[in-house]
Short mmCIF file of C-alpha atoms in Angstrom, two decimals:
data_model
loop_
_atom_site.label_atom_id
_atom_site.label_comp_id
_atom_site.label_asym_id
_atom_site.label_seq_id
_atom_site.Cartn_x
_atom_site.Cartn_y
_atom_site.Cartn_z
CA UNK A 150 82.35 69.60 13.27
CA UNK A 151 78.66 69.85 14.17
CA UNK A 152 79.03 66.91 16.57
CA UNK A 153 81.66 68.83 18.55
CA UNK A 154 79.22 71.70 18.96
CA UNK A 155 76.36 69.42 19.97
CA UNK A 156 78.60 67.58 22.43
CA UNK A 157 79.76 70.88 23.94
CA UNK A 158 76.20 72.11 24.33
CA UNK A 159 75.21 68.78 25.86
CA UNK A 160 78.02 69.06 28.42
CA UNK A 161 77.07 72.66 29.15
CA UNK A 162 73.44 71.71 29.78
CA UNK A 163 74.43 68.76 31.92
CA UNK A 164 76.82 70.84 34.02
CA UNK A 165 74.20 73.57 34.48
CA UNK A 166 71.66 70.98 35.63
CA UNK A 167 74.09 69.49 38.12
CA UNK A 168 75.03 72.97 39.33
CA UNK A 169 71.39 73.89 39.91
CA UNK A 170 70.67 70.57 41.64
CA UNK A 171 73.56 71.15 44.06
CA UNK A 172 73.58 74.91 44.66
CA UNK A 173 69.91 75.69 45.23
CA UNK A 174 69.37 73.17 48.06
CA UNK A 175 72.72 74.17 49.58
CA UNK A 176 71.50 77.71 50.15
CA UNK A 177 69.03 76.49 52.77
CA UNK A 178 71.82 74.60 54.53
CA UNK A 179 74.31 77.46 54.60
CA UNK A 180 72.08 80.45 55.37
CA UNK A 181 70.36 81.10 58.68
CA UNK A 182 66.76 79.88 58.56
CA UNK A 183 65.48 83.41 59.12
CA UNK A 184 67.16 84.65 55.91
CA UNK A 185 66.60 81.71 53.53
CA UNK A 186 63.90 83.53 51.55
CA UNK A 187 66.13 86.57 51.13
CA UNK A 188 69.10 84.41 50.12
CA UNK A 189 67.05 82.54 47.52
CA UNK A 190 65.64 85.78 46.11
CA UNK A 191 69.11 87.32 45.97
CA UNK A 192 70.46 84.24 44.19
CA UNK A 193 67.57 84.38 41.72
CA UNK A 194 68.19 88.08 41.09
CA UNK A 195 71.90 87.49 40.47
CA UNK A 196 71.13 84.64 38.10
CA UNK A 197 68.62 86.76 36.17
CA UNK A 198 71.09 89.64 36.02
CA UNK A 199 73.77 87.38 34.60
CA UNK A 200 71.35 85.86 32.07
CA UNK A 201 70.49 89.35 30.85
CA UNK A 202 74.03 90.78 30.78
CA UNK A 203 76.11 87.91 29.41
CA UNK A 204 74.35 87.70 26.03
CA UNK A 205 75.07 91.41 25.60
CA UNK A 206 78.72 90.90 26.52
CA UNK A 207 79.00 87.95 24.13
CA UNK A 208 77.37 89.97 21.34
CA UNK A 209 79.78 92.82 21.99
CA UNK A 210 82.82 90.53 21.89
CA UNK A 211 81.66 88.81 18.72
CA UNK A 212 80.73 92.04 16.93
CA UNK A 213 84.09 93.59 17.80
CA UNK A 214 86.29 90.67 16.68
CA UNK A 215 83.96 88.67 14.37
CA UNK A 216 85.34 85.43 15.81
CA UNK A 217 83.96 82.94 18.26
CA UNK A 218 87.45 82.17 19.57
CA UNK A 219 87.31 85.27 21.75
CA UNK A 220 83.82 84.38 22.95
CA UNK A 221 85.07 80.93 23.96
CA UNK A 222 88.02 82.55 25.69
CA UNK A 223 85.59 84.73 27.63
CA UNK A 224 83.65 81.68 28.79
CA UNK A 225 86.88 79.88 29.65
CA UNK A 226 87.95 82.85 31.75
CA UNK A 227 84.59 82.81 33.55
CA UNK A 228 85.00 79.10 34.22
CA UNK A 229 88.47 79.60 35.65
CA UNK A 230 87.22 82.39 37.90
CA UNK A 231 84.35 80.18 39.09
CA UNK A 232 86.70 77.32 39.87
CA UNK A 233 89.05 79.59 41.79
CA UNK A 234 86.16 81.08 43.77
CA UNK A 235 84.78 77.66 44.61
CA UNK A 236 88.18 76.46 45.86
CA UNK A 237 88.77 79.43 48.13
#
């Protein structure tokens, strides 16, 4: 059981590293050169906001239901939304 958790965390870390390696350089390619600094700062602000809010949301979900199944469902929903946004 512990190996499933470790494997999941490993995949999460790997996917986050790949995401960061692809998204951050892409900002400079997509945004007008005049606004690259603003775009990078906005992206950093959004990332920091999500890193501060999502632990609170996860804690709320877990404290309300006392089960990690709902927390995993929340992360699955976020993943589905991200995939749909990246396709469109």
